[in-house]
PDB file of C-alpha atoms in Angstrom:
ATOM      1  CA  THR A   1     -26.166 -14.820  33.332  1.00 88.00           C
ATOM      2  CA  ASP A   2     -23.198 -14.080  34.118  1.00 88.00           C
ATOM      3  CA  THR A   3     -21.129 -15.471  31.115  1.00 90.00           C
ATOM      4  CA  ALA A   4     -23.907 -13.537  29.156  1.00 91.00           C
ATOM      5  CA  GLU A   5     -22.726 -10.710  30.664  1.00 92.00           C
ATOM      6  CA  LEU A   6     -19.162 -11.391  29.928  1.00 93.00           C
ATOM      7  CA  PHE A   7     -19.214 -11.739  26.976  1.00 91.00           C
ATOM      8  CA  THR A   8     -22.061  -8.499  26.384  1.00 92.00           C
ATOM      9  CA  GLY A   9     -19.553  -6.306  27.945  1.00 93.00           C
ATOM     10  CA  LEU A  10     -16.432  -8.091  25.596  1.00 92.00           C
ATOM     11  CA  ILE A  11     -19.066  -7.375  22.652  1.00 91.00           C
ATOM     12  CA  ARG A  12     -19.620  -3.303  23.844  1.00 93.00           C
ATOM     13  CA  ASN A  13     -15.483  -3.399  24.595  1.00 93.00           C
ATOM     14  CA  ILE A  14     -15.359  -4.722  21.150  1.00 92.00           C
ATOM     15  CA  GLU A  15     -17.707  -1.960  19.220  1.00 92.00           C
ATOM     16  CA  GLN A  16     -16.335   1.381  21.458  1.00 92.00           C
ATOM     17  CA  GLN A  17     -12.574   0.173  20.314  1.00 92.00           C
ATOM     18  CA  SER A  18     -13.471   0.478  16.674  1.00 91.00           C
ATOM     19  CA  MET A  19     -15.746   3.232  16.924  1.00 91.00           C
ATOM     20  CA  ALA A  20     -18.239   0.433  15.317  1.00 90.00           C
ATOM     21  CA  SER A  21     -20.902   3.212  15.268  1.00 89.00           C
ATOM     22  CA  VAL A  22     -19.031   4.679  11.997  1.00 91.00           C
ATOM     23  CA  ALA A  23     -19.432   0.907  10.354  1.00 90.00           C
ATOM     24  CA  TYR A  24     -23.030   0.355  11.097  1.00 89.00           C
ATOM     25  CA  THR A  25     -24.049   4.795  10.207  1.00 88.00           C
ATOM     26  CA  ARG A  26     -21.920   4.191   6.998  1.00 89.00           C
ATOM     27  CA  ALA A  27     -23.715   0.482   6.208  1.00 88.00           C
ATOM     28  CA  GLY A  28     -26.872   1.669   7.020  1.00 84.00           C
ATOM     29  CA  GLY A  29     -26.735   5.337   5.009  1.00 85.00           C
ATOM     30  CA  ASN A  30     -25.233   3.186   1.750  1.00 87.00           C
ATOM     31  CA  ALA A  31     -28.277   0.947   2.288  1.00 82.00           C
ATOM     32  CA  ALA A  32     -31.039   3.765   2.764  1.00 82.00           C
ATOM     33  CA  ILE A  33     -29.805   5.760  -0.830  1.00 84.00           C
ATOM     34  CA  CYS A  34     -28.977   2.351  -2.775  1.00 82.00           C
ATOM     35  CA  GLY A  35     -30.234  -0.836  -1.121  1.00 80.00           C
ATOM     36  CA  GLU A  36     -26.640  -2.316   0.018  1.00 84.00           C
ATOM     37  CA  GLY A  37     -24.228  -2.025   2.284  1.00 88.00           C
ATOM     38  CA  ALA A  38     -21.790  -3.204   4.419  1.00 91.00           C
ATOM     39  CA  PHE A  39     -19.329  -3.582   7.445  1.00 92.00           C
ATOM     40  CA  ARG A  40     -16.660  -5.777   8.800  1.00 93.00           C
ATOM     41  CA  ILE A  41     -14.774  -8.272  11.025  1.00 93.00           C
ATOM     42  CA  VAL A  42     -11.411  -8.286  11.405  1.00 93.00           C
ATOM     43  CA  THR A  43      -8.248  -9.044  13.991  1.00 91.00           C
ATOM     44  CA  LEU A  44      -5.147  -6.956  14.340  1.00 89.00           C
ATOM     45  CA  TYR A  45      -1.980  -7.364  15.674  1.00 87.00           C
ATOM     46  CA  SER A  46      -2.694  -5.880  19.651  1.00 83.00           C
ATOM     47  CA  ASP A  47       1.087  -4.128  19.594  1.00 82.00           C
ATOM     48  CA  ASP A  48       4.148  -4.513  17.360  1.00 82.00           C
ATOM     49  CA  ASP A  49       6.296  -6.599  20.332  1.00 83.00           C
ATOM     50  CA  GLY A  50       3.840  -9.310  20.080  1.00 82.00           C
ATOM     51  CA  PHE A  51       1.521 -11.926  18.955  1.00 88.00           C
ATOM     52  CA  ASP A  52      -1.951 -10.636  20.648  1.00 88.00           C
ATOM     53  CA  GLN A  53      -5.151 -10.143  18.272  1.00 88.00           C
ATOM     54  CA  ASP A  54      -8.283  -7.789  19.148  1.00 91.00           C
ATOM     55  CA  ILE A  55     -11.292  -8.130  17.146  1.00 92.00           C
ATOM     56  CA  ARG A  56     -12.269  -4.974  15.424  1.00 93.00           C
ATOM     57  CA  ILE A  57     -15.320  -4.014  13.557  1.00 93.00           C
ATOM     58  CA  GLU A  58     -14.532  -1.651  10.389  1.00 93.00           C
ATOM     59  CA  PRO A  59     -16.595   0.104   7.573  1.00 93.00           C
ATOM     60  CA  ILE A  60     -17.084  -1.011   3.829  1.00 92.00           C
ATOM     61  CA  TYR A  61     -17.607   1.882   2.111  1.00 90.00           C
ATOM     62  CA  ASN A  62     -18.207   1.007  -1.308  1.00 89.00           C
ATOM     63  CA  PRO A  63     -21.574  -0.593  -1.121  1.00 85.00           C
ATOM     64  CA  LEU A  64     -21.635  -2.037  -4.394  1.00 89.00           C
ATOM     65  CA  ALA A  65     -17.657  -3.422  -3.867  1.00 90.00           C
ATOM     66  CA  VAL A  66     -19.421  -6.604  -1.787  1.00 92.00           C
ATOM     67  CA  ILE A  67     -20.622  -9.725  -3.903  1.00 91.00           C
ATOM     68  CA  TRP A  68     -22.664 -11.928  -2.409  1.00 92.00           C
ATOM     69  CA  ASP A  69     -22.721 -16.075  -3.448  1.00 93.00           C
ATOM     70  CA  ARG A  70     -26.717 -15.634  -5.291  1.00 92.00           C
ATOM     71  CA  ASN A  71     -27.478 -19.244  -3.607  1.00 93.00           C
ATOM     72  CA  ALA A  72     -27.724 -17.628  -0.289  1.00 91.00           C
ATOM     73  CA  ARG A  73     -30.937 -17.484   1.895  1.00 89.00           C
ATOM     74  CA  LYS A  74     -30.557 -16.575   5.256  1.00 88.00           C
ATOM     75  CA  PRO A  75     -30.547 -12.380   5.467  1.00 84.00           C
ATOM     76  CA  THR A  76     -27.601 -12.319   7.661  1.00 86.00           C
ATOM     77  CA  MET A  77     -25.509 -14.615   4.965  1.00 90.00           C
ATOM     78  CA  GLU A  78     -24.269 -16.914   7.087  1.00 90.00           C
ATOM     79  CA  ASP A  79     -25.488 -19.394   4.529  1.00 91.00           C
ATOM     80  CA  ALA A  80     -23.252 -18.185   1.594  1.00 93.00           C
ATOM     81  CA  ASN A  81     -20.199 -20.434   0.113  1.00 95.00           C
ATOM     82  CA  HIS A  82     -18.166 -17.138  -0.980  1.00 95.00           C
ATOM     83  CA  CYS A  83     -18.152 -13.820  -0.939  1.00 95.00           C
ATOM     84  CA  TRP A  84     -15.905 -11.376  -3.063  1.00 94.00           C
ATOM     85  CA  VAL A  85     -15.043  -7.819  -2.241  1.00 94.00           C
ATOM     86  CA  LEU A  86     -13.468  -5.981  -4.690  1.00 93.00           C
ATOM     87  CA  GLU A  87     -10.581  -2.406  -4.617  1.00 92.00           C
ATOM     88  CA  ARG A  88      -9.616  -0.256  -7.369  1.00 91.00           C
ATOM     89  CA  PHE A  89      -6.004   0.563  -6.197  1.00 91.00           C
ATOM     90  CA  SER A  90      -3.837   3.211  -8.934  1.00 91.00           C
ATOM     91  CA  MET A  91      -0.614   0.658 -10.659  1.00 87.00           C
ATOM     92  CA  GLU A  92       1.490   3.411  -7.915  1.00 89.00           C
ATOM     93  CA  ALA A  93       0.006   1.347  -5.248  1.00 92.00           C
ATOM     94  CA  PHE A  94      -1.330  -2.389  -6.027  1.00 90.00           C
ATOM     95  CA  LYS A  95       2.802  -2.401  -6.756  1.00 89.00           C
ATOM     96  CA  ARG A  96       3.708  -0.891  -3.488  1.00 91.00           C
ATOM     97  CA  GLU A  97       0.739  -3.138  -1.599  1.00 91.00           C
ATOM     98  CA  TRP A  98       2.090  -6.149  -3.987  1.00 91.00           C
ATOM     99  CA  PRO A  99       5.965  -5.745  -5.895  1.00 89.00           C
ATOM    100  CA  ASP A 100       6.479  -8.836  -6.723  1.00 86.00           C
ATOM    101  CA  ALA A 101       3.131  -9.367  -8.776  1.00 84.00           C
ATOM    102  CA  SER A 102       2.776  -9.682 -12.126  1.00 73.00           C
ATOM    103  CA  THR A 103       0.938  -7.366 -14.553  1.00 64.00           C
ATOM    104  CA  GLU A 104       2.689  -8.935 -17.787  1.00 61.00           C
ATOM    105  CA  SER A 105      -1.234 -10.610 -18.128  1.00 55.00           C
ATOM    106  CA  PHE A 106      -2.870  -7.579 -18.339  1.00 56.00           C
ATOM    107  CA  GLU A 107      -0.322  -6.575 -20.861  1.00 56.00           C
ATOM    108  CA  ALA A 108      -0.739  -8.517 -24.031  1.00 53.00           C
ATOM    109  CA  GLU A 109      -0.821  -6.958 -26.572  1.00 53.00           C
ATOM    110  CA  HIS A 110      -4.343  -8.231 -28.146  1.00 47.00           C
ATOM    111  CA  PRO A 111      -5.694  -8.366 -24.573  1.00 52.00           C
ATOM    112  CA  GLU A 112      -9.270 -10.787 -24.033  1.00 54.00           C
ATOM    113  CA  ASP A 113     -12.410  -8.572 -22.888  1.00 57.00           C
ATOM    114  CA  TRP A 114     -12.574  -9.847 -19.387  1.00 52.00           C
ATOM    115  CA  VAL A 115      -8.487  -8.008 -19.021  1.00 53.00           C
ATOM    116  CA  SER A 116     -10.295  -5.099 -19.163  1.00 60.00           C
ATOM    117  CA  GLU A 117     -12.783  -5.182 -16.180  1.00 74.00           C
ATOM    118  CA  TRP A 118      -9.494  -5.801 -14.523  1.00 80.00           C
ATOM    119  CA  TYR A 119      -6.450  -3.373 -15.586  1.00 81.00           C
ATOM    120  CA  THR A 120      -6.371  -0.018 -16.710  1.00 77.00           C
ATOM    121  CA  ASN A 121      -3.297   1.760 -17.317  1.00 74.00           C
ATOM    122  CA  ASN A 122      -3.565   3.415 -14.508  1.00 83.00           C
ATOM    123  CA  THR A 123      -5.337   1.528 -12.433  1.00 87.00           C
ATOM    124  CA  VAL A 124      -5.796  -2.893 -10.895  1.00 88.00           C
ATOM    125  CA  LEU A 125      -9.073  -3.210  -9.626  1.00 90.00           C
ATOM    126  CA  VAL A 126      -8.163  -6.588  -6.296  1.00 92.00           C
ATOM    127  CA  ALA A 127     -10.775  -8.965  -4.867  1.00 92.00           C
ATOM    128  CA  GLU A 128     -10.555 -10.141  -1.666  1.00 95.00           C
ATOM    129  CA  TYR A 129     -12.046 -13.841  -2.324  1.00 95.00           C
ATOM    130  CA  TRP A 130     -13.500 -15.679   0.964  1.00 96.00           C
ATOM    131  CA  CYS A 131     -14.903 -18.952   0.530  1.00 96.00           C
ATOM    132  CA  LYS A 132     -15.280 -22.045   2.509  1.00 96.00           C
ATOM    133  CA  LYS A 133     -14.185 -25.301   2.048  1.00 95.00           C
ATOM    134  CA  PRO A 134     -15.506 -29.382   3.074  1.00 94.00           C
ATOM    135  CA  MET A 135     -13.377 -29.926   6.008  1.00 91.00           C
ATOM    136  CA  LYS A 136     -13.379 -33.357   8.456  1.00 92.00           C
ATOM    137  CA  ARG A 137     -13.694 -32.815  11.852  1.00 92.00           C
ATOM    138  CA  ARG A 138     -13.506 -34.841  14.173  1.00 93.00           C
ATOM    139  CA  LEU A 139     -14.972 -34.328  18.413  1.00 94.00           C
ATOM    140  CA  ALA A 140     -14.184 -35.954  21.187  1.00 93.00           C
ATOM    141  CA  ILE A 141     -15.905 -36.726  24.884  1.00 93.00           C
ATOM    142  CA  MET A 142     -13.006 -36.940  26.870  1.00 92.00           C
ATOM    143  CA  PRO A 143     -12.864 -39.437  30.182  1.00 93.00           C
ATOM    144  CA  ASP A 144     -13.187 -35.852  32.387  1.00 91.00           C
ATOM    145  CA  GLY A 145     -16.235 -34.897  30.295  1.00 90.00           C
ATOM    146  CA  THR A 146     -14.833 -32.316  28.198  1.00 91.00           C
ATOM    147  CA  VAL A 147     -15.656 -31.678  24.519  1.00 92.00           C
ATOM    148  CA  GLN A 148     -12.292 -31.734  22.399  1.00 91.00           C
ATOM    149  CA  GLU A 149     -11.615 -31.381  18.512  1.00 91.00           C
ATOM    150  CA  VAL A 150      -8.811 -34.260  18.253  1.00 92.00           C
ATOM    151  CA  THR A 151      -8.689 -33.948  14.249  1.00 90.00           C
ATOM    152  CA  ASP A 152      -5.838 -33.676  13.729  1.00 88.00           C
ATOM    153  CA  LEU A 153      -4.197 -35.323  16.912  1.00 91.00           C
ATOM    154  CA  SER A 154      -1.754 -38.437  16.413  1.00 92.00           C
ATOM    155  CA  GLU A 155      -2.739 -41.593  17.692  1.00 91.00           C
ATOM    156  CA  PRO A 156       0.334 -41.169  20.794  1.00 92.00           C
ATOM    157  CA  GLU A 157      -0.640 -37.805  21.064  1.00 93.00           C
ATOM    158  CA  LEU A 158      -4.987 -38.636  21.644  1.00 92.00           C
ATOM    159  CA  ALA A 159      -3.979 -42.252  24.025  1.00 92.00           C
ATOM    160  CA  GLN A 160      -1.647 -39.072  26.024  1.00 93.00           C
ATOM    161  CA  ARG A 161      -4.428 -36.774  26.221  1.00 92.00           C
ATOM    162  CA  MET A 162      -7.089 -39.684  27.463  1.00 93.00           C
ATOM    163  CA  VAL A 163      -4.151 -40.227  30.122  1.00 93.00           C
ATOM    164  CA  GLN A 164      -4.628 -36.857  31.202  1.00 92.00           C
ATOM    165  CA  ALA A 165      -8.034 -36.519  31.387  1.00 92.00           C
ATOM    166  CA  ALA A 166      -8.702 -39.504  33.293  1.00 93.00           C
ATOM    167  CA  GLN A 167      -6.463 -39.419  35.996  1.00 92.00           C
ATOM    168  CA  ALA A 168      -7.050 -36.334  36.928  1.00 91.00           C
ATOM    169  CA  GLU A 169     -10.732 -37.868  37.243  1.00 91.00           C
ATOM    170  CA  ILE A 170      -9.699 -40.631  39.162  1.00 93.00           C
ATOM    171  CA  GLU A 171      -7.548 -37.090  41.314  1.00 91.00           C
ATOM    172  CA  LEU A 172     -11.333 -35.917  41.949  1.00 90.00           C
ATOM    173  CA  GLY A 173     -12.478 -39.624  43.286  1.00 91.00           C
ATOM    174  CA  ARG A 174     -14.569 -40.116  40.042  1.00 91.00           C
ATOM    175  CA  GLU A 175     -14.939 -42.404  37.540  1.00 91.00           C
ATOM    176  CA  PRO A 176     -14.021 -41.334  34.377  1.00 92.00           C
ATOM    177  CA  ARG A 177     -16.818 -41.743  30.962  1.00 90.00           C
ATOM    178  CA  GLN A 178     -15.938 -43.639  28.570  1.00 91.00           C
ATOM    179  CA  PRO A 179     -13.874 -41.756  25.846  1.00 91.00           C
ATOM    180  CA  VAL A 180     -16.942 -40.950  22.649  1.00 93.00           C
ATOM    181  CA  PHE A 181     -15.804 -39.838  18.967  1.00 94.00           C
ATOM    182  CA  ARG A 182     -17.837 -38.280  16.639  1.00 93.00           C
ATOM    183  CA  ASP A 183     -17.132 -37.873  12.580  1.00 94.00           C
ATOM    184  CA  VAL A 184     -18.402 -34.262  10.923  1.00 92.00           C
ATOM    185  CA  ASP A 185     -18.511 -33.050   7.891  1.00 92.00           C
ATOM    186  CA  SER A 186     -17.735 -29.215   8.621  1.00 92.00           C
ATOM    187  CA  THR A 187     -15.854 -26.497   6.610  1.00 93.00           C
ATOM    188  CA  LYS A 188     -13.623 -24.194   7.386  1.00 93.00           C
ATOM    189  CA  VAL A 189     -13.314 -20.145   6.374  1.00 96.00           C
ATOM    190  CA  VAL A 190     -10.198 -19.303   3.635  1.00 97.00           C
ATOM    191  CA  ARG A 191      -9.481 -15.605   2.297  1.00 96.00           C
ATOM    192  CA  TYR A 192      -8.070 -15.208  -1.028  1.00 96.00           C
ATOM    193  CA  ILE A 193      -5.973 -12.612  -3.069  1.00 94.00           C
ATOM    194  CA  VAL A 194      -6.650 -12.136  -6.359  1.00 91.00           C
ATOM    195  CA  ASN A 195      -6.255  -9.180  -9.221  1.00 87.00           C
ATOM    196  CA  GLY A 196      -7.933 -11.817 -12.261  1.00 79.00           C
ATOM    197  CA  ALA A 197      -4.623 -13.041 -13.177  1.00 80.00           C
ATOM    198  CA  GLU A 198      -2.880 -14.428  -9.929  1.00 87.00           C
ATOM    199  CA  VAL A 199      -3.202 -15.037  -6.387  1.00 91.00           C
ATOM    200  CA  LEU A 200      -1.970 -12.460  -4.505  1.00 92.00           C
ATOM    201  CA  GLN A 201      -2.172 -13.350  -1.260  1.00 92.00           C
ATOM    202  CA  GLY A 202      -3.795 -16.760   0.474  1.00 85.00           C
ATOM    203  CA  PRO A 203      -5.086 -19.249   1.039  1.00 94.00           C
ATOM    204  CA  GLU A 204      -5.086 -17.589   4.696  1.00 94.00           C
ATOM    205  CA  ASP A 205      -7.130 -19.853   7.353  1.00 94.00           C
ATOM    206  CA  TRP A 206     -10.057 -18.013   9.109  1.00 94.00           C
ATOM    207  CA  PRO A 207     -10.462 -18.694  12.501  1.00 89.00           C
ATOM    208  CA  GLY A 208     -14.232 -18.616  12.499  1.00 89.00           C
ATOM    209  CA  ARG A 209     -17.538 -20.350  11.100  1.00 89.00           C
ATOM    210  CA  TYR A 210     -18.642 -17.489   8.911  1.00 92.00           C
ATOM    211  CA  ILE A 211     -17.462 -15.520   6.154  1.00 94.00           C
ATOM    212  CA  PRO A 212     -16.408 -12.435   8.165  1.00 94.00           C
ATOM    213  CA  ILE A 213     -18.578  -9.763   5.948  1.00 93.00           C
ATOM    214  CA  ILE A 214     -22.048  -8.585   7.332  1.00 90.00           C
ATOM    215  CA  PRO A 215     -24.812  -7.461   4.663  1.00 87.00           C
ATOM    216  CA  GLY A 216     -25.804  -4.007   6.186  1.00 76.00           C
ATOM    217  CA  SER A 217     -28.342  -3.480   2.753  1.00 59.00           C
ATOM    218  CA  LEU A 218     -31.842  -2.482   3.134  1.00 42.00           C
ATOM    219  CA  HIS A 219     -33.831  -6.173   2.271  1.00 43.00           C
ATOM    220  CA  HIS A 220     -31.784  -7.834   4.440  1.00 46.00           C
ATOM    221  CA  ALA A 221     -32.558  -5.049   7.159  1.00 45.00           C
ATOM    222  CA  LEU A 222     -36.266  -5.448   6.315  1.00 41.00           C
ATOM    223  CA  GLY A 223     -35.857  -9.024   6.532  1.00 42.00           C
ATOM    224  CA  GLN A 224     -34.484  -9.238  10.358  1.00 44.00           C
ATOM    225  CA  LEU A 225     -37.208  -6.646  11.992  1.00 38.00           C
TER     226      LEU A 225
END
């Protein structure tokens, strides 16, 4: 109960700091108008002098900008393996945001048909591409009974951590447990920023299990009622 109350308080604080009602209202309004809507979860640095980050909820204003994995079936889209979020930039804003990006692929004398979808004389379409990549994870039940991920640990690092956990149990007068290992087929969420011709940013790992785009479309909402 105490843990549930703690998480409820944290989520409420995130919503208040984010003015999340704006994102929820926008997604609901878009869903009522055209059957589609969404909002998103982001992380932002707390200030300019540190590395702490805060979770924020932000609206997605264009309801047609989000393109989901067509094979996803759950109303929450948590089973989606990829998602696109599109945004069109003026050429000036595009060059300011990505000064090293090239537009030569869009400026060919006889451009392919696909180019007209991404590039005009004054704008560039930029896509935020989220996907889940398969990865192997290794879990261990430590001598003190805790479950830890040990995927990236070297053998000496793992042995040291095992010894420390065993010693902690002995100091408490308890018998250390025999370590147990489990290999897991998992995924990690990765983000790319592309413009149809090149990757502008990425890959960037997202610290979560799910793509942080939340559907608010009418048929998704009805599916959850």
